[in-house]
Amino acid sequence: MRTIKIFLLVFGFSLVFFWRWHSVTARDYVFQNDIGQEVSFEAKIVDDPLEDQKSIRLVLAPDGTRERVLVTVDPHVGYRYGDRIMVEGKIELPENFETDTGREFDYVHYLAKERVYYRMFKPKIVLHSESVWSIRGQLFALKRWFLGGVARVIPEPSASLAGGLVVGARGMDDDIEEAFRKTGLSHIVVLSGQNLSIIADAAMRNLSLLSFKSNVAAGGIFVVLFALLAGGGASVARATIMVVISLFARLTGQMYDAAR
C-alpha cells in the first residue's frame, strides 16, 4: 500500500510538471514576425484587470491563439474580465530588468509561465462587447466592490495594503512594493494558507447546521471560490491545495503529521 501511495504521488507530480512545462513551451509564435510593428487584433480579457495609481494592465487572449498579450493602458478605464475588445498598436517583446539591488529580474519567464509572450503600451482599444455572466466574473466584481469600500474609508497606501492582505489584490505603488521586497516582507501581502484556513473555518461555522460531510465540503467550496476571487496565482493555488488536503484529512479522520 505504501509503494502504491508513493507511486501515485510521483505520478501526480509528474503530471503537474508536464502540464506546466507544456503550458510554457507550447507556443504559436503568432506575432513573432511583427515585433516592433503596428498590429491589430480582436481579443478577450482573460484576467482581472490590475489597476494601480498610474496604469491598468490587461491580460489579453487574441482570437485563434493560446498566447497572451500584456497591455498597459491609462488608469480609470472601465474594462472588465471577459470583455471583448479590438486592439491596435505596436507589439513588443518583454525584457528582463535590473532591480534596485543590482540583480536581474527574469521578467520574460515570469510572464511566460502564464503564457504571456508579448507586450503593448497604450494601444488604441475599442470595446466590442461586454462580458457575459460567469462565476469568475461575478467573483471579480465582488472583489472590486470590496476594494471600492476599503478605498472609501482608508486612504492610500493603506487601502492597497489592506486589499493585498485580505483578498490578494495587487496595485500598490511600485516604490512601496520595492520597499516590501527590500525588507523581506513581500509575503505578508500574498494570500497564504492561513488566510484560506480562516475562510474555510468561517464558512463551516456559519453552516454548522449541515451534516459533517456537507459542512466540510462547503468549507472546501468556499476556499476554491475565494482562490478564484483572488486571481488564482501560483501562491494562491499552492495555499488552496494545502487547505483542501487538510479538509480532506478532517473528512476522512486522518491523523495530523507536520513532517509529512
Coordinates of C-alpha atoms in Angstrom, one line a residue:
M1 CA 0.0 0.0 0.0
R2 CA 2.8 2.4 0.8
T3 CA 4.5 1.7 -2.5
I4 CA 1.2 2.5 -4.3
K5 CA 0.9 5.8 -2.4
I6 CA 4.5 6.8 -3.3
F7 CA 3.9 5.9 -7.0
L8 CA 0.6 7.9 -7.1
L9 CA 2.4 10.9 -5.5
V10 CA 5.3 10.8 -8.0
F11 CA 2.9 10.2 -10.9
G12 CA 0.8 13.2 -9.8
F13 CA 3.8 15.5 -9.5
S14 CA 5.0 14.3 -13.0
L15 CA 1.6 15.2 -14.5
V16 CA 1.7 18.7 -12.9
F17 CA 5.3 19.3 -14.1
F18 CA 4.4 18.2 -17.6
W19 CA 1.3 20.4 -17.7
R20 CA 3.3 23.4 -16.5
W21 CA 6.1 22.7 -18.9
H22 CA 3.7 22.3 -21.8
S23 CA 1.8 25.5 -21.0
V24 CA 5.1 27.5 -21.1
T25 CA 6.7 25.8 -24.2
A26 CA 3.6 25.3 -26.4
R27 CA 3.7 28.5 -28.4
D28 CA 2.0 29.6 -31.7
Y29 CA 4.5 32.5 -32.4
V30 CA 1.6 34.4 -33.9
F31 CA 3.2 37.8 -33.6
Q32 CA 6.9 36.7 -33.9
N33 CA 7.3 38.4 -37.3
D34 CA 5.6 41.6 -36.2
I35 CA 7.8 42.7 -33.3
G36 CA 8.1 46.5 -33.3
Q37 CA 5.3 46.9 -35.8
E38 CA 1.7 48.1 -35.7
V39 CA -0.8 45.2 -35.4
S40 CA -4.5 44.9 -34.8
F41 CA -6.4 42.0 -33.4
E42 CA -9.6 41.1 -31.5
A43 CA -9.1 39.6 -28.1
K44 CA -10.8 38.7 -24.8
I45 CA -9.7 40.0 -21.4
V46 CA -8.8 36.7 -19.5
D47 CA -7.8 38.0 -16.1
D48 CA -8.9 40.6 -13.6
P49 CA -7.5 44.0 -14.8
L50 CA -4.7 45.1 -12.5
E51 CA -5.0 48.8 -11.7
D52 CA -2.7 51.0 -9.7
Q53 CA -2.4 54.8 -9.5
K54 CA -0.5 55.1 -12.8
S55 CA -2.0 52.5 -15.2
I56 CA -4.1 49.4 -15.8
R57 CA -2.6 46.2 -17.0
L58 CA -4.8 43.9 -19.1
V59 CA -4.0 40.3 -20.0
L60 CA -5.5 39.5 -23.4
A61 CA -6.1 36.3 -25.3
P62 CA -6.1 37.1 -29.0
D63 CA -8.6 35.1 -31.1
G64 CA -7.1 31.9 -32.6
T65 CA -4.1 31.5 -30.4
R66 CA -3.1 30.2 -26.9
E67 CA -0.6 33.0 -26.5
R68 CA -1.4 36.1 -24.4
V69 CA -0.5 39.7 -24.6
L70 CA 0.0 42.1 -21.6
V71 CA -1.4 45.5 -22.4
T72 CA -0.8 48.7 -20.4
V73 CA -3.4 51.4 -20.6
D74 CA -4.3 54.7 -18.8
P75 CA -5.9 54.3 -15.4
H76 CA -9.6 54.7 -14.6
V77 CA -10.8 52.9 -17.7
G78 CA -13.7 50.6 -17.1
Y79 CA -12.6 47.4 -18.7
R80 CA -13.7 44.1 -17.1
Y81 CA -12.8 40.5 -17.1
G82 CA -14.5 38.8 -20.1
D83 CA -14.8 41.9 -22.3
R84 CA -14.1 41.5 -26.0
I85 CA -12.1 44.3 -27.4
M86 CA -10.3 45.4 -30.6
V87 CA -6.7 46.4 -30.1
E88 CA -4.4 48.4 -32.4
G89 CA -0.8 49.3 -31.5
K90 CA 2.9 48.4 -31.5
I91 CA 3.6 44.9 -30.2
E92 CA 6.9 44.3 -28.4
L93 CA 8.7 41.5 -26.5
P94 CA 9.0 41.8 -22.7
E95 CA 12.5 42.4 -21.4
N96 CA 14.3 41.5 -18.2
F97 CA 15.3 44.4 -16.0
E98 CA 17.6 45.2 -13.1
T99 CA 16.2 45.8 -9.7
D100 CA 17.5 48.4 -7.2
T101 CA 19.6 45.7 -5.5
G102 CA 21.5 45.1 -8.8
R103 CA 20.0 41.7 -9.5
E104 CA 18.4 40.9 -12.9
F105 CA 14.7 40.0 -12.6
D106 CA 13.8 37.3 -15.2
Y107 CA 10.6 39.1 -16.3
V108 CA 10.4 37.2 -19.6
H109 CA 10.0 33.8 -17.9
Y110 CA 7.9 35.3 -15.1
L111 CA 5.3 36.3 -17.8
A112 CA 5.9 33.1 -19.9
K113 CA 4.6 30.9 -17.1
E114 CA 1.2 32.5 -17.7
R115 CA 1.7 32.2 -21.5
V116 CA 2.2 36.0 -21.8
Y117 CA 4.9 36.5 -24.5
Y118 CA 4.2 40.0 -25.8
R119 CA 3.6 43.5 -24.5
M120 CA 1.8 46.6 -25.8
F121 CA 1.9 50.1 -24.3
K122 CA -1.1 52.3 -24.6
P123 CA -2.6 50.9 -27.8
K124 CA -5.9 52.1 -29.3
I125 CA -8.8 50.0 -27.8
V126 CA -12.4 49.7 -29.0
L127 CA -14.9 47.7 -26.8
H128 CA -16.7 45.2 -29.0
S129 CA -18.9 43.5 -26.4
E130 CA -19.1 43.5 -22.6
S131 CA -18.5 40.3 -20.6
V132 CA -21.3 37.7 -20.3
W133 CA -22.3 36.3 -16.9
S134 CA -19.7 33.9 -15.4
I135 CA -18.8 32.7 -11.9
R136 CA -15.3 34.1 -12.1
G137 CA -16.6 37.4 -13.5
Q138 CA -19.0 37.8 -10.5
L139 CA -16.2 36.9 -8.1
F140 CA -14.0 39.7 -9.6
A141 CA -17.0 42.1 -9.4
L142 CA -17.4 41.2 -5.7
K143 CA -13.7 41.9 -5.1
R144 CA -14.0 45.3 -6.9
W145 CA -16.9 46.1 -4.7
F146 CA -15.0 45.2 -1.5
L147 CA -11.9 47.2 -2.6
G148 CA -14.0 50.2 -3.5
G149 CA -15.5 50.2 0.0
V150 CA -12.0 49.9 1.5
A151 CA -10.8 52.8 -0.6
R152 CA -13.6 55.0 0.6
V153 CA -12.8 54.6 4.3
I154 CA -9.0 54.1 4.2
P155 CA -6.5 56.4 2.5
E156 CA -3.7 55.2 0.2
P157 CA -1.3 53.5 0.5
S158 CA -3.1 51.7 3.4
A159 CA -6.1 50.8 1.2
S160 CA -3.9 49.0 -1.3
L161 CA -2.1 47.2 1.6
A162 CA -5.4 46.1 3.1
G163 CA -6.6 44.8 -0.3
G164 CA -3.5 42.7 -0.6
L165 CA -3.8 41.3 2.9
V166 CA -7.5 40.4 2.7
V167 CA -8.1 39.4 -0.9
G168 CA -4.7 39.3 -2.5
A169 CA -5.3 42.4 -4.6
R170 CA -2.3 43.8 -6.4
G171 CA -2.0 47.5 -7.1
M172 CA 0.4 49.0 -4.5
D173 CA 2.7 51.8 -5.7
D174 CA 5.9 50.4 -7.2
D175 CA 8.1 52.2 -4.6
I176 CA 6.1 50.6 -1.8
E177 CA 6.3 47.2 -3.4
E178 CA 10.1 47.6 -3.7
A179 CA 10.3 48.6 -0.1
F180 CA 8.5 45.4 0.9
R181 CA 10.9 43.4 -1.2
K182 CA 14.0 45.1 0.3
T183 CA 12.8 44.4 3.8
G184 CA 11.8 40.8 3.1
L185 CA 8.1 41.4 3.9
S186 CA 6.6 40.8 0.5
H187 CA 5.0 37.6 1.7
I188 CA 2.6 39.4 4.0
V189 CA 0.7 40.9 1.1
V190 CA 0.3 37.5 -0.6
L191 CA -2.5 35.2 0.4
S192 CA -1.3 32.2 2.4
G193 CA -2.8 29.0 3.8
Q194 CA -3.7 30.9 7.0
N195 CA -5.9 33.3 5.1
L196 CA -7.7 30.5 3.3
S197 CA -8.0 28.4 6.5
I198 CA -9.8 31.4 8.1
I199 CA -12.2 31.4 5.1
A200 CA -12.9 27.7 5.5
D201 CA -13.4 27.9 9.2
A202 CA -15.7 30.8 8.9
A203 CA -17.8 29.1 6.2
M204 CA -18.0 25.9 8.3
R205 CA -19.0 27.8 11.5
N206 CA -21.8 29.6 9.7
L207 CA -23.0 26.4 8.1
S208 CA -22.8 24.3 11.2
L209 CA -26.4 23.1 10.8
L210 CA -25.3 21.0 7.8
S211 CA -24.1 17.4 8.3
F212 CA -20.4 16.9 9.0
K213 CA -19.6 15.9 5.4
S214 CA -21.6 18.7 3.9
N215 CA -20.1 21.2 6.3
V216 CA -16.5 20.2 5.3
A217 CA -17.4 20.1 1.6
A218 CA -18.9 23.6 1.9
G219 CA -15.6 24.8 3.5
G220 CA -13.7 23.4 0.5
I221 CA -16.1 25.1 -2.0
F222 CA -15.7 28.5 -0.3
V223 CA -11.9 28.1 -0.3
V224 CA -11.9 27.4 -4.0
L225 CA -14.2 30.3 -4.8
F226 CA -12.1 32.6 -2.7
A227 CA -9.0 31.5 -4.5
L228 CA -10.7 32.3 -7.9
L229 CA -11.7 35.7 -6.5
A230 CA -8.1 36.4 -5.5
G231 CA -6.9 35.6 -9.1
G232 CA -5.7 32.0 -8.7
G233 CA -2.0 32.8 -8.9
A234 CA 0.7 30.3 -8.0
S235 CA 0.9 31.2 -4.3
V236 CA -2.9 31.1 -4.0
A237 CA -3.1 27.8 -5.8
R238 CA -0.5 26.3 -3.5
A239 CA -2.3 27.5 -0.4
T240 CA -5.6 26.2 -1.7
I241 CA -4.2 22.8 -2.3
M242 CA -2.8 22.6 1.2
V243 CA -6.1 23.7 2.8
V244 CA -8.1 21.3 0.7
I245 CA -5.8 18.5 1.8
S246 CA -6.3 19.4 5.4
L247 CA -10.1 19.5 4.9
F248 CA -9.9 16.0 3.3
A249 CA -7.9 14.8 6.2
R250 CA -10.5 16.1 8.6
L251 CA -13.3 14.4 6.5
T252 CA -11.6 11.1 6.5
G253 CA -10.4 11.2 10.1
Q254 CA -6.7 11.1 9.2
M255 CA -4.0 11.9 11.8
Y256 CA -2.1 15.2 11.6
D257 CA 1.7 14.8 10.9
A258 CA 3.6 18.1 10.3
A259 CA 6.6 16.2 9.0
R260 CA 4.6 14.8 6.1

